[in-house]
Short mmCIF file of N, CA, C and O in Angstrom, two decimals:
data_model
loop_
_atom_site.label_atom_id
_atom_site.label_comp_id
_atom_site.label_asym_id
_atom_site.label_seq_id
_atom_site.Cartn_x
_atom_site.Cartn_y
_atom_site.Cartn_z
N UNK A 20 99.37 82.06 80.49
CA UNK A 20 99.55 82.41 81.89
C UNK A 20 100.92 83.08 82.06
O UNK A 20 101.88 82.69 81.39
N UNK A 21 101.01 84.04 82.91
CA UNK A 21 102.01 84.68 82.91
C UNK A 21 102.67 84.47 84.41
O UNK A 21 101.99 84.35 85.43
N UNK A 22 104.61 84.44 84.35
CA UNK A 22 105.11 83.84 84.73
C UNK A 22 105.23 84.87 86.10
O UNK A 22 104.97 84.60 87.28
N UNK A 23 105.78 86.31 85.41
CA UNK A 23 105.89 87.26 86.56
C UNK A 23 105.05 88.22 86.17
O UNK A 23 104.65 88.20 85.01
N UNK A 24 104.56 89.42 87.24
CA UNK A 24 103.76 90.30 86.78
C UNK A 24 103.66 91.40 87.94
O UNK A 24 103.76 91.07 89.12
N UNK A 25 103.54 92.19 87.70
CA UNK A 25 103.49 93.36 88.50
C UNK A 25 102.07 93.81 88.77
O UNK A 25 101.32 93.61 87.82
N UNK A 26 101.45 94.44 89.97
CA UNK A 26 100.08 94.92 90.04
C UNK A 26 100.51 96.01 90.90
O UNK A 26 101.43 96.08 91.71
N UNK A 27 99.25 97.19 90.39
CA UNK A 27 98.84 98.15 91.16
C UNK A 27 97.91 98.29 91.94
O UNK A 27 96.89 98.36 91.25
N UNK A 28 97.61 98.39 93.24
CA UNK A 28 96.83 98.61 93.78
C UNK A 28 96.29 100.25 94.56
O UNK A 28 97.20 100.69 95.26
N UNK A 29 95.13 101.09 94.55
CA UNK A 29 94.81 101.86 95.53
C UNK A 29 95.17 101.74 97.05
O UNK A 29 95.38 100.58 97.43
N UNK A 30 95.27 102.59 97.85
CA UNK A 30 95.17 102.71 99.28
C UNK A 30 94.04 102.01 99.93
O UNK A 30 94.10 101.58 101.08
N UNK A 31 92.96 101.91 99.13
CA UNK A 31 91.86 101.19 99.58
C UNK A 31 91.66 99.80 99.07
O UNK A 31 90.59 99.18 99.07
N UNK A 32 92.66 99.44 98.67
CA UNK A 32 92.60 98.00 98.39
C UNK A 32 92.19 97.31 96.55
O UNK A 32 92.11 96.16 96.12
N UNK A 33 91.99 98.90 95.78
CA UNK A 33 91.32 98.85 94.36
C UNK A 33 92.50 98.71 93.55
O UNK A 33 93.50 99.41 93.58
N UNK A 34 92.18 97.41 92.59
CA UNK A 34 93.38 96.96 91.45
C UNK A 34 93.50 98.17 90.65
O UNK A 34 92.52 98.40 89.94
N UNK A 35 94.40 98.94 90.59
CA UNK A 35 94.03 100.09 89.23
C UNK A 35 95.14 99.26 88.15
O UNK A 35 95.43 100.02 87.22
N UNK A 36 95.72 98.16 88.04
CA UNK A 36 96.54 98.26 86.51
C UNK A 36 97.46 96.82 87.34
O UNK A 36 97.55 96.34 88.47
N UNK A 37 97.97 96.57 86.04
CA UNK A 37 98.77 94.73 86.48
C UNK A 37 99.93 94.85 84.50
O UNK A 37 99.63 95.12 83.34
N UNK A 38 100.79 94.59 84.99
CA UNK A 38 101.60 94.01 83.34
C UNK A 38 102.55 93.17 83.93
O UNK A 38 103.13 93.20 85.02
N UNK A 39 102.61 92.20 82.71
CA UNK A 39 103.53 91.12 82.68
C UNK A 39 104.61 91.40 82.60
O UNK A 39 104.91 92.26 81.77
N UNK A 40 105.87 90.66 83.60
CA UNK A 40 107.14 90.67 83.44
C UNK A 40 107.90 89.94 82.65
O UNK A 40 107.61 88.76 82.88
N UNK A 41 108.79 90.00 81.77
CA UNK A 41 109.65 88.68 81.80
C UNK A 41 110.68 88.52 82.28
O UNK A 41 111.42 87.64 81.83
N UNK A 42 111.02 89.24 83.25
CA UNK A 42 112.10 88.70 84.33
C UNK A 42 111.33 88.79 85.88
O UNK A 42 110.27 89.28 86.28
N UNK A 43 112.48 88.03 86.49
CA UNK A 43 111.92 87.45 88.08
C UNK A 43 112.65 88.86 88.80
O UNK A 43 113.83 89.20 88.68
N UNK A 44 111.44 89.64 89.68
CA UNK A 44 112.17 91.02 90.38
C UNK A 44 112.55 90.49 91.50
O UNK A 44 111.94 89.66 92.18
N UNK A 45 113.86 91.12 91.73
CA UNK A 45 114.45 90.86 93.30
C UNK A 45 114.67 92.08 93.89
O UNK A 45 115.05 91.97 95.06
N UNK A 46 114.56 93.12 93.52
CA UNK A 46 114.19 94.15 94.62
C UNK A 46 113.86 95.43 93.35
O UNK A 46 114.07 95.56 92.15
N UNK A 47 113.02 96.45 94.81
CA UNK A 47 112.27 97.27 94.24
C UNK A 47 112.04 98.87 95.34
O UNK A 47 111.71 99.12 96.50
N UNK A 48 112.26 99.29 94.67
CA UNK A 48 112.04 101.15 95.14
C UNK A 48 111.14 101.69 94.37
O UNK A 48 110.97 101.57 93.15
N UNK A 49 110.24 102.61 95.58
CA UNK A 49 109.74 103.13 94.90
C UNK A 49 109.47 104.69 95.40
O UNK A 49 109.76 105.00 96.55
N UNK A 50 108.76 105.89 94.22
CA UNK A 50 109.13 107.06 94.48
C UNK A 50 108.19 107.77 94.58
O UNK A 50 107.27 107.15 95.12
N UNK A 51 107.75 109.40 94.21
CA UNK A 51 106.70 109.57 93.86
C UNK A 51 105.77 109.63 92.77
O UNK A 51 104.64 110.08 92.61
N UNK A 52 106.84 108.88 91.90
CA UNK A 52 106.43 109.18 89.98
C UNK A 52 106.80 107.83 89.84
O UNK A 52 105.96 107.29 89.11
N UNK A 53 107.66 107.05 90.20
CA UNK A 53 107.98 105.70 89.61
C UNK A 53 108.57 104.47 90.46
O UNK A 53 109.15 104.48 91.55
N UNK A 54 108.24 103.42 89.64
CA UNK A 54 108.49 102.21 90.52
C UNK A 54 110.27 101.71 89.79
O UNK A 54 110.53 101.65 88.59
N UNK A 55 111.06 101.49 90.73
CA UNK A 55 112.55 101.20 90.01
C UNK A 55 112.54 99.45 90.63
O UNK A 55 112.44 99.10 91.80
N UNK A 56 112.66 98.66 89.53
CA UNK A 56 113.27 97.33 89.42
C UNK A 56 114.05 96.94 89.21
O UNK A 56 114.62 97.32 88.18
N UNK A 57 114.74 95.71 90.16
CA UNK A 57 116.12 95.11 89.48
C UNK A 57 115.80 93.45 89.65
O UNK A 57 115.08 92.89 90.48
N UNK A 58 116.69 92.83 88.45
CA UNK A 58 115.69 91.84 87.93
C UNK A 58 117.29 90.53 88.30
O UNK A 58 118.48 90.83 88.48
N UNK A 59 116.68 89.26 88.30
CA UNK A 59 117.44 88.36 89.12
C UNK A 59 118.19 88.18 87.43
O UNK A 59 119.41 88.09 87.49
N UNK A 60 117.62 88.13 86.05
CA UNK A 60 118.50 88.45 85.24
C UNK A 60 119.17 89.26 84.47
O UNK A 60 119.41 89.28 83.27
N UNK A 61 119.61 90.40 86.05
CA UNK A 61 120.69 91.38 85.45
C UNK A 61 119.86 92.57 84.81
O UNK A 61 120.49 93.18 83.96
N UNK A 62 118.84 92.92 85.00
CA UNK A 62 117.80 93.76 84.54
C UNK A 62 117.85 95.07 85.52
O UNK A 62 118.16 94.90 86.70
N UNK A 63 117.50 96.54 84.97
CA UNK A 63 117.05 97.62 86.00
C UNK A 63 116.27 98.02 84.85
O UNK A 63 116.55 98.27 83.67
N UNK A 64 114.81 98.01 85.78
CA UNK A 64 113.70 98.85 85.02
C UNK A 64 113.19 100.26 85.77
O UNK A 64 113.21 100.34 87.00
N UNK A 65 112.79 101.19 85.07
CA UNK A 65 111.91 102.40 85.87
C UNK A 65 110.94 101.86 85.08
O UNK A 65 111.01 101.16 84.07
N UNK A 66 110.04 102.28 85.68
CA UNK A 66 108.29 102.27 85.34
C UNK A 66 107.51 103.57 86.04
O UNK A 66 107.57 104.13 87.13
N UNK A 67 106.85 103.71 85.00
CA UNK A 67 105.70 105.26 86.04
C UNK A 67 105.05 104.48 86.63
O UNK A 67 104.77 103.33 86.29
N UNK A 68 104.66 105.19 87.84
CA UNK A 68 103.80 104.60 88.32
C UNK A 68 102.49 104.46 88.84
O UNK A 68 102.01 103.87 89.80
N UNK A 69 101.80 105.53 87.41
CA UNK A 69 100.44 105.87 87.33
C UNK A 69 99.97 104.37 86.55
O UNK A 69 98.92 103.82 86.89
N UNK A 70 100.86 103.81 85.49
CA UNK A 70 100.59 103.42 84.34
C UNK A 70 101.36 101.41 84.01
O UNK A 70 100.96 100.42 83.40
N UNK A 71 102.45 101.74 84.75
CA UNK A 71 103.15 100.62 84.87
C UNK A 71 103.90 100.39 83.74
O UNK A 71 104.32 99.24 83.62
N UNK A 72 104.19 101.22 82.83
CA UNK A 72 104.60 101.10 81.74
C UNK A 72 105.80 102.00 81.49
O UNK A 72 105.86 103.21 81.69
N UNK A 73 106.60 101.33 81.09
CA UNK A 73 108.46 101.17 81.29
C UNK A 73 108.53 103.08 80.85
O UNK A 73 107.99 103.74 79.97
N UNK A 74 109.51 103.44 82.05
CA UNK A 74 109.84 105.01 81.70
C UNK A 74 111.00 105.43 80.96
O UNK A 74 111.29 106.56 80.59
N UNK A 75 111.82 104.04 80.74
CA UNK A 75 113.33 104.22 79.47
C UNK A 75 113.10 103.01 79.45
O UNK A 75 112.27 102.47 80.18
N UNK A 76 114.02 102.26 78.32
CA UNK A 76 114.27 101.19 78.26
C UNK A 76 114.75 100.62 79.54
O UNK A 76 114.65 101.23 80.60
N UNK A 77 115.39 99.19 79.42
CA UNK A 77 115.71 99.16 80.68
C UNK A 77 117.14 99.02 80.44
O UNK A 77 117.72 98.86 79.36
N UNK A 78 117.66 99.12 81.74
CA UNK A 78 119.38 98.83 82.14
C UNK A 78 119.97 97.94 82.49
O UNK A 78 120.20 97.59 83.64
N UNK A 79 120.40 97.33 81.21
CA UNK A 79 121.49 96.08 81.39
C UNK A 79 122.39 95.84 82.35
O UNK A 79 123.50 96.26 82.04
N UNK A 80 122.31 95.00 84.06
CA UNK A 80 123.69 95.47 84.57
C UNK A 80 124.14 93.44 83.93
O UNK A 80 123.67 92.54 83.22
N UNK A 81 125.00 93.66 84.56
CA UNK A 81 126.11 92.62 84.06
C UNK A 81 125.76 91.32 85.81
O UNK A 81 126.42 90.34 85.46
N UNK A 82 125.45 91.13 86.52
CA UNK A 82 125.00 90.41 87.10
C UNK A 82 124.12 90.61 88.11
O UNK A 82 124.31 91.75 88.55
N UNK A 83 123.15 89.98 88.76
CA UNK A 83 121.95 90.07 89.18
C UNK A 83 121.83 91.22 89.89
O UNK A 83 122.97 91.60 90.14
N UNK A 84 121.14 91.86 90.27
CA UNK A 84 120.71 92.94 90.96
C UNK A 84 119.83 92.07 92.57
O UNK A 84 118.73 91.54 92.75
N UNK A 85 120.87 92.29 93.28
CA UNK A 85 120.32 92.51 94.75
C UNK A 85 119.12 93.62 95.57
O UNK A 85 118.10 93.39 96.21
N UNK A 86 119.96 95.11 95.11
CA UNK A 86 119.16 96.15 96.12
C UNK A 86 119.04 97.07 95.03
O UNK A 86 119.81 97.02 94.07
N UNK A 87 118.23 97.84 95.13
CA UNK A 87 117.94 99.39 94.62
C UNK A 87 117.15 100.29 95.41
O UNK A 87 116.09 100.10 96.01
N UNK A 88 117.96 101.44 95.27
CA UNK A 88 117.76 102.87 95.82
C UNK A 88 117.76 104.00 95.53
O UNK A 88 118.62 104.64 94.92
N UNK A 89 116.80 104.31 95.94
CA UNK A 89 116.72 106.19 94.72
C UNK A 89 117.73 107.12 96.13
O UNK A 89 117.71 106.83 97.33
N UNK A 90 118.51 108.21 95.50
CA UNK A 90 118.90 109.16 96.51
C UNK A 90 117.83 109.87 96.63
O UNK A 90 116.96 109.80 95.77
N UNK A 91 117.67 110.96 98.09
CA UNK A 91 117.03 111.77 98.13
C UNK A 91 116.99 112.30 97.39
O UNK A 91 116.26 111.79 96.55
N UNK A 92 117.52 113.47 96.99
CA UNK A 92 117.46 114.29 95.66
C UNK A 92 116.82 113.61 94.65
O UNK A 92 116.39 114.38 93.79
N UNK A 93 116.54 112.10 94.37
CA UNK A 93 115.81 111.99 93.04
C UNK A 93 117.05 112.04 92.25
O UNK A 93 116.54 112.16 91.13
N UNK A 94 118.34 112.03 92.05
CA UNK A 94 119.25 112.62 91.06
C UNK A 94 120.14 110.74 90.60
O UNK A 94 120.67 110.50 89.51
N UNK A 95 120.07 109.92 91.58
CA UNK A 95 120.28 109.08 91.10
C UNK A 95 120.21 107.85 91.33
O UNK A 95 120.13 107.92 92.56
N UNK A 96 120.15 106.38 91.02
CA UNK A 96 119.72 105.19 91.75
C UNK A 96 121.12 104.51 91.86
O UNK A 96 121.99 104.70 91.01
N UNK A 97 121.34 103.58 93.15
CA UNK A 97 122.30 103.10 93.73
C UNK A 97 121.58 101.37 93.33
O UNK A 97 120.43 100.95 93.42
N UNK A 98 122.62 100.84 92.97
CA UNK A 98 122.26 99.55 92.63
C UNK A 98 122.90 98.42 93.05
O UNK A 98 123.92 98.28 92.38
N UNK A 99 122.75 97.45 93.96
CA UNK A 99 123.95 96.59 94.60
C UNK A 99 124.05 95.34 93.83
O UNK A 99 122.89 95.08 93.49
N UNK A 100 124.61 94.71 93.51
CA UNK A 100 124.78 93.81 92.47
C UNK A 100 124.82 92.47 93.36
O UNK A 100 124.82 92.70 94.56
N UNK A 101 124.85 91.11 93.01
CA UNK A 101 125.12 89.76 93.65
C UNK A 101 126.25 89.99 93.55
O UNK A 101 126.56 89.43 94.59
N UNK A 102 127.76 90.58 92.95
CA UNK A 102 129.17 90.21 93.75
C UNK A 102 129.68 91.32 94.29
O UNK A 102 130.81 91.75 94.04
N UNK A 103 128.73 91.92 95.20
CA UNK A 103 129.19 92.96 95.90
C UNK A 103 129.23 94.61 95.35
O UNK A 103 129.70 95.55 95.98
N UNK A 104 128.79 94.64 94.37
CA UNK A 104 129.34 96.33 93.61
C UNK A 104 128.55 96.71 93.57
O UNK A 104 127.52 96.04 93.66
N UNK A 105 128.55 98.10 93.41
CA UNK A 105 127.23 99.52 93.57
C UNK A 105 127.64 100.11 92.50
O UNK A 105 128.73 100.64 92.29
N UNK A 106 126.60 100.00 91.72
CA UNK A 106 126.63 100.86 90.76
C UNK A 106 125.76 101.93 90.71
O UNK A 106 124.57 101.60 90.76
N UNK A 107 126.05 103.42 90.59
CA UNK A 107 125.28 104.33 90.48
C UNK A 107 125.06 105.12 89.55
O UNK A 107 126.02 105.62 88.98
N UNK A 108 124.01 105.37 89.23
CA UNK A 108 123.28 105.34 87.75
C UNK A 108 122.76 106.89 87.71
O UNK A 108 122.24 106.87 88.82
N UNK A 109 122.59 107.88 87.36
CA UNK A 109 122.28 108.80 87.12
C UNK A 109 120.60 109.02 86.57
O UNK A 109 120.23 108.67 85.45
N UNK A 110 119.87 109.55 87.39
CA UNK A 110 118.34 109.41 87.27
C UNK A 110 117.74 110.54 86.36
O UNK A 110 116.66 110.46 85.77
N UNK A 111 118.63 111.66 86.34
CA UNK A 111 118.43 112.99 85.61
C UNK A 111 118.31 112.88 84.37
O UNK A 111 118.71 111.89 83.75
N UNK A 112 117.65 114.04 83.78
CA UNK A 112 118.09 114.45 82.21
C UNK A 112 119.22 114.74 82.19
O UNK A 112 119.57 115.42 83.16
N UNK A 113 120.38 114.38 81.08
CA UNK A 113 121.94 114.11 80.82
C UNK A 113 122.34 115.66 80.66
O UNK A 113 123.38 116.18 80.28
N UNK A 114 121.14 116.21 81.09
CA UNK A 114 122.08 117.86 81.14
C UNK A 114 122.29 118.11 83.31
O UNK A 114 123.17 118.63 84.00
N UNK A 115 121.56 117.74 83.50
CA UNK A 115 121.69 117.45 84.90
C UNK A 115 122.17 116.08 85.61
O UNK A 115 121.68 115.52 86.59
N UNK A 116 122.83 115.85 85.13
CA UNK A 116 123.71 114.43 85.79
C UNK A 116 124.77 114.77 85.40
O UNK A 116 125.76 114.08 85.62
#
């Protein structure tokens, strides 16, 4: 049995896809290509979000992740941490960031 887990659902209410977590999500954005997670242990995941299946590894922050936010532009995610700090992360290919 699995502890955490993510599901997809249609507009009409149809399961299209579900995967197991192993961290507990505490907040979540999402875009038109991907779902962005931040995890109560210090975790930031992207995931597509045709598929649910991780779009980089994920991003180590150093204590829990409160909020996440994509900028308009798509160019980068804003991340609020449990002791107050924003970290902003660059969403681009490293020739465009």
């Amino acid at each position: 049995q699995d502890r955490f887990s993510l599901h997809l659902y249609s507009v009409n209410g149809k399961h299209l896809s579900s995967v197991p977590l192993d961290e507990e999500v505490t907040a979540m954005c999402l875009t038109e290509e991907f779902v962005v997670l931040g995890t109560m242990q210090c975790g930031l995941e992207i995931r597509d979000l045709q598929n649910l299946r991780a779009a980089v590894p994920p991003v180590p922050m150093r204590v829990p992740v409160h909020s996440v936010s994509v900028t308009k532009e798509k160019s980068h995610i804003l991340v609020g941490l449990e002791d107050g700090k924003l970290i902003v992360v660059g969403a681009g290919q490293p020739a465009e960031v």
